[in-house]
Short mmCIF file of C-alpha atoms and ligand atoms in Angstrom, two decimals:
data_model
loop_
_atom_site.label_atom_id
_atom_site.label_comp_id
_atom_site.label_asym_id
_atom_site.label_seq_id
_atom_site.Cartn_x
_atom_site.Cartn_y
_atom_site.Cartn_z
CA MET A 283 -17.66 34.54 -0.06
CA PRO A 284 -18.83 37.49 -2.20
CA LYS A 285 -22.60 37.60 -2.71
CA SER A 286 -22.16 38.28 -6.41
CA ILE A 287 -20.98 34.73 -7.14
CA ARG A 288 -23.55 32.63 -8.99
CA PRO A 289 -25.19 30.01 -6.76
CA ASP A 290 -23.78 27.18 -8.91
CA TYR A 291 -20.31 28.73 -8.59
CA ARG A 292 -20.71 28.58 -4.85
CA LYS A 293 -21.73 24.94 -5.05
CA ASP A 294 -18.78 24.14 -7.32
CA LEU A 295 -16.40 25.98 -5.01
CA GLU A 296 -17.60 24.12 -1.96
CA GLU A 297 -17.37 20.83 -3.80
CA ALA A 298 -13.87 21.62 -5.12
CA ALA A 299 -12.66 22.68 -1.66
CA ARG A 300 -14.09 19.52 -0.10
CA GLN A 301 -12.42 17.28 -2.68
CA MET A 302 -9.12 19.16 -2.71
CA ILE A 303 -8.48 18.78 1.00
CA LEU A 304 -8.87 15.00 0.68
CA ILE A 305 -6.20 14.71 -2.02
CA HIS A 306 -2.69 14.09 -0.78
CA ARG A 307 -0.97 13.69 -4.13
CA LEU A 308 0.17 16.99 -5.57
CA ASP A 309 -0.18 15.99 -9.24
CA THR A 310 -3.75 14.74 -8.72
CA LEU A 311 -4.57 17.84 -6.72
CA ILE A 312 -3.33 20.18 -9.43
CA LYS A 313 -5.28 18.33 -12.10
CA LEU A 314 -8.43 18.86 -10.04
CA ILE A 315 -7.66 22.56 -9.52
CA LEU A 316 -7.16 23.14 -13.24
CA LYS A 317 -10.24 21.11 -14.11
CA THR A 318 -12.31 23.24 -11.74
CA ILE A 319 -10.99 26.46 -13.29
CA ILE A 320 -11.47 25.31 -16.89
CA LYS A 321 -14.99 24.05 -16.22
CA ASN A 322 -16.24 27.11 -14.38
CA LEU A 323 -14.57 29.84 -16.40
CA GLU A 324 -14.70 28.22 -19.83
CA VAL A 325 -11.11 29.02 -20.74
CA THR A 326 -8.94 27.44 -23.43
CA HIS A 327 -6.39 26.19 -20.92
CA ALA A 328 -5.05 26.73 -17.43
CA GLY A 329 -1.71 26.09 -15.80
CA LEU A 330 0.09 26.37 -12.55
CA LEU A 331 3.58 27.30 -11.41
CA LEU A 332 4.10 25.55 -8.10
CA TYR A 333 6.82 26.33 -5.60
CA ASP A 334 9.29 23.50 -4.94
CA LYS A 335 10.42 23.86 -1.33
CA GLU A 336 13.49 21.65 -1.67
CA LYS A 337 14.92 23.32 -4.75
CA ASP A 338 13.63 26.85 -4.14
CA HIS A 339 12.21 27.31 -7.62
CA PHE A 340 8.83 27.06 -9.31
CA VAL A 341 7.74 24.20 -11.54
CA ALA A 342 5.08 24.42 -14.24
CA THR A 343 3.31 21.35 -13.00
CA VAL A 344 0.38 20.71 -15.32
CA SER A 345 -1.45 22.64 -17.94
CA GLN A 346 -4.49 21.30 -19.67
CA GLY A 347 -7.25 22.19 -22.06
CA LYS A 348 -8.45 20.96 -25.41
CA GLU A 349 -7.38 24.04 -27.30
CA GLY A 350 -4.16 25.94 -26.82
CA PHE A 351 -1.15 24.06 -25.60
CA LYS A 352 -0.18 21.42 -23.11
CA LEU A 353 2.95 21.40 -21.01
CA PRO A 354 4.53 18.15 -19.88
CA THR A 355 4.71 18.07 -16.07
CA GLY A 356 7.95 19.48 -14.68
CA PHE A 357 9.15 20.56 -18.12
CA ILE A 358 9.53 24.21 -17.24
CA LYS A 359 11.25 25.34 -14.05
CA VAL A 360 11.45 29.01 -13.19
CA SER A 361 13.53 30.79 -10.57
CA ASN A 362 12.52 33.53 -8.15
CA ARG A 363 14.01 36.02 -10.66
CA ASN A 364 11.37 35.15 -13.26
CA PRO A 365 9.33 38.34 -13.96
CA ILE A 366 6.00 36.66 -13.10
CA ILE A 367 7.30 35.54 -9.69
CA LYS A 368 9.08 38.85 -9.14
CA TYR A 369 5.90 40.79 -9.95
CA PHE A 370 3.86 39.05 -7.24
CA ASN A 371 6.71 39.19 -4.73
CA THR A 372 7.37 42.94 -5.20
CA PRO A 373 4.48 45.25 -4.18
CA GLU A 374 6.20 48.33 -5.74
CA LEU A 375 6.01 46.73 -9.17
CA GLN A 376 2.31 45.92 -9.05
CA LEU A 377 -0.02 47.77 -11.36
CA SER A 378 -2.85 48.03 -8.88
CA LYS A 379 -3.09 47.78 -5.14
CA ASN A 380 -5.10 44.65 -5.65
CA HIS A 381 -2.29 42.19 -6.36
CA ARG A 382 -4.64 39.23 -6.42
CA PHE A 383 -4.62 39.22 -10.22
CA LEU A 384 -2.37 40.12 -13.05
CA ILE A 385 -4.27 40.80 -16.26
CA SER A 386 -2.14 40.68 -19.39
CA ASN A 387 -4.15 43.44 -21.11
CA HIS A 388 -3.21 45.77 -18.26
CA VAL A 389 0.47 45.10 -18.89
CA GLU A 390 0.01 45.90 -22.58
CA GLU A 391 -1.81 49.13 -21.68
CA PHE A 392 0.91 50.07 -19.23
CA LEU A 393 3.63 49.60 -21.85
CA LYS A 394 1.82 52.13 -24.07
CA SER A 395 1.45 54.64 -21.23
CA GLU A 396 3.44 57.82 -20.61
CA THR A 397 4.84 56.37 -17.35
CA ALA A 398 6.41 53.51 -19.24
CA LYS A 399 7.95 55.86 -21.76
CA LYS A 400 9.57 57.85 -18.95
CA ASP A 401 10.70 54.93 -16.76
CA LYS A 402 13.02 52.80 -18.90
CA GLU A 403 13.77 50.30 -16.13
CA LYS A 404 10.08 49.64 -15.47
CA LYS A 405 9.40 49.43 -19.20
CA SER A 406 12.09 46.81 -19.59
CA PHE A 407 10.72 44.78 -16.67
CA PHE A 408 7.15 44.85 -18.00
CA THR A 409 8.31 43.97 -21.52
CA GLN A 410 9.96 40.85 -20.09
CA LEU A 411 6.88 40.15 -17.98
CA LEU A 412 4.61 40.33 -21.02
CA PHE A 413 6.95 38.02 -22.92
CA GLN A 414 6.70 35.45 -20.11
CA LEU A 415 2.90 35.76 -19.90
CA ASN A 416 2.65 35.24 -23.65
CA LEU A 417 4.81 32.14 -23.30
CA TYR A 418 2.06 30.58 -21.19
CA ASN A 419 -0.70 32.22 -23.24
CA ALA A 420 -1.80 33.68 -19.94
CA LYS A 421 -4.59 36.23 -20.01
CA VAL A 422 -4.98 36.28 -16.23
CA SER A 423 -2.54 35.16 -13.54
CA ILE A 424 -3.53 34.57 -9.94
CA PRO A 425 -1.05 34.16 -7.08
CA GLY A 426 -1.52 31.95 -4.04
CA PHE A 427 0.14 33.04 -0.80
CA PHE A 428 0.61 31.16 2.44
CA ARG A 429 1.22 33.85 5.03
CA ASP A 430 3.58 36.07 3.02
CA LYS A 431 5.13 33.32 0.95
CA LEU A 432 4.16 32.94 -2.69
CA ILE A 433 3.51 29.24 -3.20
CA TYR A 434 1.94 29.17 -6.63
CA VAL A 435 0.80 31.21 -9.59
CA SER A 436 -2.01 29.89 -11.71
CA PHE A 437 -2.59 31.25 -15.18
CA LEU A 438 -5.58 31.15 -17.47
CA GLY A 439 -5.81 31.17 -21.25
CA ARG A 440 -8.40 33.16 -23.12
CA LYS A 441 -12.14 32.71 -22.69
CA LYS A 442 -13.58 30.30 -25.25
CA ARG A 443 -16.28 32.86 -26.15
CA LYS A 444 -13.57 35.48 -26.47
CA ASN A 445 -15.20 37.84 -23.96
CA ASN A 446 -13.32 39.37 -21.04
CA PHE A 447 -13.24 37.96 -17.53
CA SER A 448 -16.10 39.36 -15.44
CA ARG A 449 -15.76 40.60 -11.87
CA LYS A 450 -17.76 37.57 -10.75
CA GLU A 451 -15.30 35.24 -12.40
CA LEU A 452 -12.35 37.00 -10.87
CA SER A 453 -14.06 36.78 -7.47
CA PHE A 454 -14.49 33.05 -8.04
CA LEU A 455 -10.76 32.70 -8.67
CA SER A 456 -9.92 34.73 -5.62
CA VAL A 457 -12.08 32.56 -3.33
CA LEU A 458 -10.77 29.40 -4.94
CA SER A 459 -7.20 30.61 -4.37
CA SER A 460 -7.40 30.42 -0.56
CA ASP A 461 -8.78 26.86 -0.76
CA VAL A 462 -6.01 25.89 -3.16
CA VAL A 463 -3.37 27.23 -0.75
CA MET A 464 -4.81 25.15 2.07
CA ALA A 465 -4.99 22.05 -0.11
CA ILE A 466 -1.38 22.44 -1.30
CA GLN A 467 -0.17 22.92 2.27
CA ASN A 468 -2.08 19.81 3.23
CA ALA A 469 -0.56 17.76 0.39
CA TRP A 470 2.94 19.01 1.32
CA TYR A 471 2.36 18.01 4.90
CA PHE A 472 1.42 14.47 3.83
CA GLN A 473 4.42 14.29 1.50
CA ASP A 474 6.77 15.29 4.35
CA LEU A 475 5.15 12.80 6.66
CA LYS A 476 5.52 10.02 4.10
CA ALA A 477 9.18 10.88 3.54
CA GLN A 478 9.74 10.86 7.30
CA VAL A 479 8.15 7.41 7.63
CA GLU A 480 10.30 6.11 4.75
CA ARG A 481 13.46 7.50 6.37
CA ASN A 482 12.58 5.87 9.70
CA LYS A 483 11.85 2.58 7.99
CA SER A 484 15.18 2.57 6.16
CA LEU A 485 17.04 3.51 9.35
CA PHE A 486 15.30 0.69 11.17
CA LEU A 487 16.16 -1.87 8.47
CA GLN A 488 19.80 -0.78 8.61
CA THR A 489 19.77 -1.41 12.36
CA VAL A 490 18.19 -4.80 11.76
CA ARG A 491 20.96 -5.67 9.29
CA ALA A 492 23.61 -4.63 11.78
CA LEU A 493 22.02 -6.94 14.35
CA THR A 494 21.95 -9.75 11.79
CA ALA A 495 25.66 -9.31 11.21
CA ALA A 496 26.18 -9.59 14.98
CA ILE A 497 24.34 -12.94 15.05
CA GLU A 498 26.22 -14.30 12.08
CA ALA A 499 29.57 -13.26 13.51
CA LYS A 500 28.87 -15.48 16.49
CA ASP A 501 27.73 -18.55 14.61
CA LYS A 502 30.15 -19.44 11.82
CA TYR A 503 27.75 -21.97 10.30
CA THR A 504 25.03 -19.42 9.67
CA PHE A 505 26.96 -17.11 7.36
CA GLY A 506 24.51 -15.81 4.73
CA HIS A 507 21.72 -17.84 6.36
CA THR A 508 19.61 -14.84 7.38
CA GLU A 509 19.79 -13.24 3.91
CA ARG A 510 18.70 -16.52 2.30
CA VAL A 511 15.87 -17.10 4.81
CA ALA A 512 14.66 -13.56 4.05
CA LYS A 513 14.80 -14.28 0.30
CA TYR A 514 12.86 -17.57 0.60
CA SER A 515 10.35 -16.11 3.06
CA LEU A 516 9.55 -13.16 0.80
CA GLY A 517 9.22 -15.56 -2.16
CA ILE A 518 6.76 -17.70 -0.17
CA THR A 519 4.82 -14.58 0.84
CA LYS A 520 4.42 -13.56 -2.82
CA GLU A 521 3.01 -17.00 -3.70
CA ILE A 522 0.66 -16.97 -0.70
CA LYS A 523 -0.72 -13.64 -1.93
CA LYS A 524 -1.66 -15.32 -5.22
CA ILE A 525 -3.05 -18.51 -3.63
CA LYS A 526 -5.16 -16.66 -1.06
CA ARG A 527 -5.94 -13.69 -3.34
CA MET A 528 -4.79 -11.41 -0.58
CA PRO A 529 -5.64 -7.70 -0.99
CA ASN A 530 -2.57 -5.57 -1.81
CA LYS A 531 -2.62 -3.56 1.40
CA LYS A 532 -2.80 -6.63 3.63
CA TRP A 533 -0.04 -8.32 1.65
CA GLU A 534 2.27 -5.29 1.81
CA GLY A 535 1.92 -5.32 5.60
CA LEU A 536 2.66 -9.06 5.75
CA GLN A 537 5.66 -8.64 3.48
CA GLU A 538 7.16 -5.90 5.67
CA ASP A 539 6.66 -8.01 8.81
CA VAL A 540 8.11 -11.12 7.13
CA ARG A 541 11.20 -9.19 5.99
CA VAL A 542 11.97 -7.93 9.51
CA ALA A 543 11.14 -11.27 11.14
CA ALA A 544 13.34 -13.18 8.69
CA PHE A 545 16.31 -10.93 9.37
CA LEU A 546 15.85 -11.25 13.11
CA HIS A 547 14.56 -14.81 13.47
CA ASP A 548 17.73 -16.07 15.17
CA ILE A 549 18.52 -12.91 17.14
CA GLY A 550 18.01 -14.99 20.31
CA LYS A 551 21.23 -16.89 19.49
CA ILE A 552 23.02 -13.86 20.89
CA GLY A 553 22.17 -15.36 24.30
CA ILE A 554 23.48 -18.88 23.50
CA PRO A 555 27.10 -19.85 24.36
CA GLU A 556 29.38 -20.05 21.33
CA SER A 557 30.62 -23.46 22.46
CA ILE A 558 27.15 -24.83 21.78
CA LEU A 559 26.50 -22.85 18.59
CA ASN A 560 29.77 -23.95 17.00
CA LYS A 561 29.99 -27.48 18.43
CA ASN A 562 31.50 -29.99 16.05
CA GLY A 563 29.03 -32.86 16.11
CA PRO A 564 25.46 -33.52 17.36
CA LEU A 565 24.22 -31.74 20.50
CA ASN A 566 23.42 -33.58 23.73
CA LYS A 567 20.06 -33.20 25.53
CA ASP A 568 21.14 -30.28 27.73
CA GLU A 569 22.75 -28.42 24.86
CA LEU A 570 19.62 -28.95 22.78
CA ARG A 571 17.47 -27.54 25.59
CA ILE A 572 19.70 -24.47 25.76
CA ILE A 573 19.70 -23.85 22.01
CA GLN A 574 15.93 -24.29 21.94
CA GLU A 575 15.63 -21.25 24.15
CA HIS A 576 16.65 -18.94 21.31
CA PRO A 577 13.10 -18.18 20.06
CA LEU A 578 12.09 -17.08 23.57
CA ILE A 579 15.25 -15.02 24.07
CA GLY A 580 14.68 -13.41 20.65
CA SER A 581 11.05 -12.52 21.33
CA ALA A 582 11.97 -11.17 24.78
CA ILE A 583 14.52 -8.86 23.15
CA LEU A 584 12.00 -7.54 20.62
CA GLU A 585 8.64 -7.56 22.38
CA LYS A 586 9.24 -4.18 23.98
CA ILE A 587 9.67 -2.48 20.60
CA GLU A 588 6.51 -0.81 19.40
CA GLY A 589 5.31 -1.89 15.95
CA LEU A 590 7.19 -5.21 16.03
CA ASN A 591 4.36 -7.34 17.42
CA LYS A 592 3.95 -9.49 14.32
CA PRO A 593 7.65 -10.02 13.59
CA THR A 594 8.06 -10.92 17.27
CA LEU A 595 5.41 -13.64 16.91
CA GLY A 596 7.30 -14.98 13.89
CA ILE A 597 10.52 -15.12 15.89
CA ARG A 598 8.90 -16.73 18.92
CA TYR A 599 7.18 -19.49 16.98
CA HIS A 600 9.45 -20.24 14.01
CA HIS A 601 10.31 -23.68 15.45
CA GLU A 602 6.72 -24.77 16.06
CA ARG A 603 5.26 -27.67 14.01
CA PRO A 604 1.66 -28.37 12.87
CA ASP A 605 1.65 -31.67 14.86
CA GLY A 606 2.45 -29.82 18.08
CA LYS A 607 5.90 -31.38 18.49
CA GLY A 608 7.76 -28.12 18.00
CA TYR A 609 8.97 -25.61 20.56
CA PRO A 610 8.74 -23.41 22.63
CA GLU A 611 4.99 -23.94 23.25
CA GLY A 612 4.02 -26.93 21.13
CA LEU A 613 1.36 -24.93 19.22
CA LYS A 614 -0.62 -26.90 16.62
CA LYS A 615 -1.73 -26.17 13.02
CA ASP A 616 -3.45 -22.76 12.61
CA LYS A 617 -2.55 -21.77 16.16
CA ILE A 618 0.91 -21.10 14.72
CA PRO A 619 0.94 -17.56 13.27
CA LEU A 620 1.30 -17.50 9.45
CA ILE A 621 4.48 -15.41 9.67
CA ALA A 622 6.09 -18.13 11.85
CA GLN A 623 4.92 -20.88 9.46
CA ILE A 624 6.61 -19.05 6.58
CA LEU A 625 9.88 -18.66 8.49
CA SER A 626 9.81 -22.29 9.55
CA VAL A 627 9.80 -23.64 5.99
CA ALA A 628 12.36 -21.12 4.71
CA ASP A 629 14.64 -21.69 7.73
CA SER A 630 14.46 -25.51 7.51
CA PHE A 631 15.14 -25.56 3.78
CA ASP A 632 18.22 -23.39 4.17
CA ALA A 633 19.45 -25.40 7.16
CA MET A 634 19.14 -28.61 5.13
CA THR A 635 20.87 -27.23 2.05
CA THR A 636 23.94 -25.84 3.84
CA ASP A 637 26.79 -27.62 5.64
CA ARG A 638 26.23 -28.15 9.37
CA PRO A 639 28.85 -29.00 12.00
CA TYR A 640 27.59 -32.61 12.03
CA ARG A 641 26.69 -33.26 8.35
CA LYS A 642 27.20 -32.12 4.77
CA ALA A 643 24.60 -30.08 2.89
CA PHE A 644 21.68 -31.90 1.24
CA SER A 645 20.84 -31.19 -2.39
CA SER A 646 17.81 -28.95 -3.01
CA GLU A 647 15.99 -31.96 -4.43
CA LYS A 648 16.55 -34.05 -1.32
CA ALA A 649 15.55 -31.16 0.97
CA LEU A 650 12.33 -30.59 -0.99
CA THR A 651 11.50 -34.31 -0.79
CA ILE A 652 11.96 -34.26 2.98
CA ILE A 653 9.72 -31.20 3.26
CA LYS A 654 7.04 -32.88 1.13
CA GLU A 655 7.18 -36.05 3.22
CA ASN A 656 6.61 -34.02 6.36
CA ILE A 657 3.62 -31.90 5.32
CA ASN A 658 1.17 -31.41 8.21
CA THR A 659 3.55 -33.01 10.69
CA GLN A 660 6.59 -30.74 10.58
CA PHE A 661 5.56 -28.32 7.84
CA PRO A 662 2.30 -26.42 7.21
CA GLU A 663 0.56 -27.38 3.96
CA LEU A 664 -0.24 -23.91 2.55
CA VAL A 665 3.29 -22.62 3.07
CA VAL A 666 4.83 -25.74 1.52
CA LYS A 667 2.56 -25.31 -1.51
CA ALA A 668 3.70 -21.68 -1.84
CA PHE A 669 7.36 -22.65 -1.36
CA PHE A 670 7.20 -25.31 -4.08
CA LYS A 671 5.71 -22.74 -6.48
CA TYR A 672 8.49 -20.31 -5.57
CA CYS A 673 11.17 -22.99 -6.14
CA LYS A 674 9.65 -23.95 -9.50
CA ASN A 675 9.60 -20.31 -10.67
CA ASN A 676 13.21 -19.79 -9.56
CA ASN A 677 14.72 -23.08 -10.74
CA ILE A 678 15.55 -24.27 -7.23
FE1 FE2 B 734 15.98 -20.60 14.72
#
């Protein structure tokens, strides 16, 4: 860092660099960068043209300041052929060897010079460049390079006290520039990572849906069952968030797990003979024992998959009951994971309200009465409360 920088500049720079690297949102980051520039250099406004990797152009992201003008984010997009971008990308065009700044006054002086009069092509380029700089009211422009790639150009309006930029101030901008480059790279990295996670998640859910279709193809009585159980389960989860005042982050995690678990809750039926699944009439003791293996088969299929621990618990225990008379382990009350309790109510309601091989569908009213009558024996109280709220809000 140059010694000539004021001590408070140094402090501000360190503080800005520290904050910038922690910000992963580009828009927030740019606001902070511009705020730092405006505060330290007392300029009317500042703006930034940021490179968009996907589209290979630059976007005027934010410009702020009380005086001067404001640009809506993303309003102006400029290509690599824009004179400002071209200037920083072409060393032969630069007015001084030090291409860390472009000062508009220097462009004006150049246009009046003998060289400009002789070189028509250069004169035309610099006339266009000056026009562009005036468009942004830019008195000084500063590029930011990562390796040899130009990733942004920031531009500054005039000084509020109408004096020129000092060497110290230009040094400040130059030091800030390398921190800004690092911070932008960092934010891009996080953006890419987030997009990657989203892509993986969507791919995974598509796989889950394909598996669901495989289960439903086997069991003709469960057509649409998984979709409905997912819908009811997510509705219950929303109500539980309100009842328990669950923090957003915790709830979002629960919701994701519930969605996957609901789609896969009967995956274990893949291992059950079709003759039992589609039997016309009530099941005998042996058949019941075989069908009751499906939660264990399901959890055995999924337990090896990393990140599916909670959904697997939901699948394993979605036929448990608070009184301990459920299966496969006879867990009681709170020993049953919440995710399994949610599935249990949603699954039972849908089973009751659709036709089965051995009986016709119950009405929603009748099914809800049965659920209410069996609170704390077959159905957990909190989940039933949430389900009733969900049904009331959705006219079920
Ligand atoms: Fe089941």
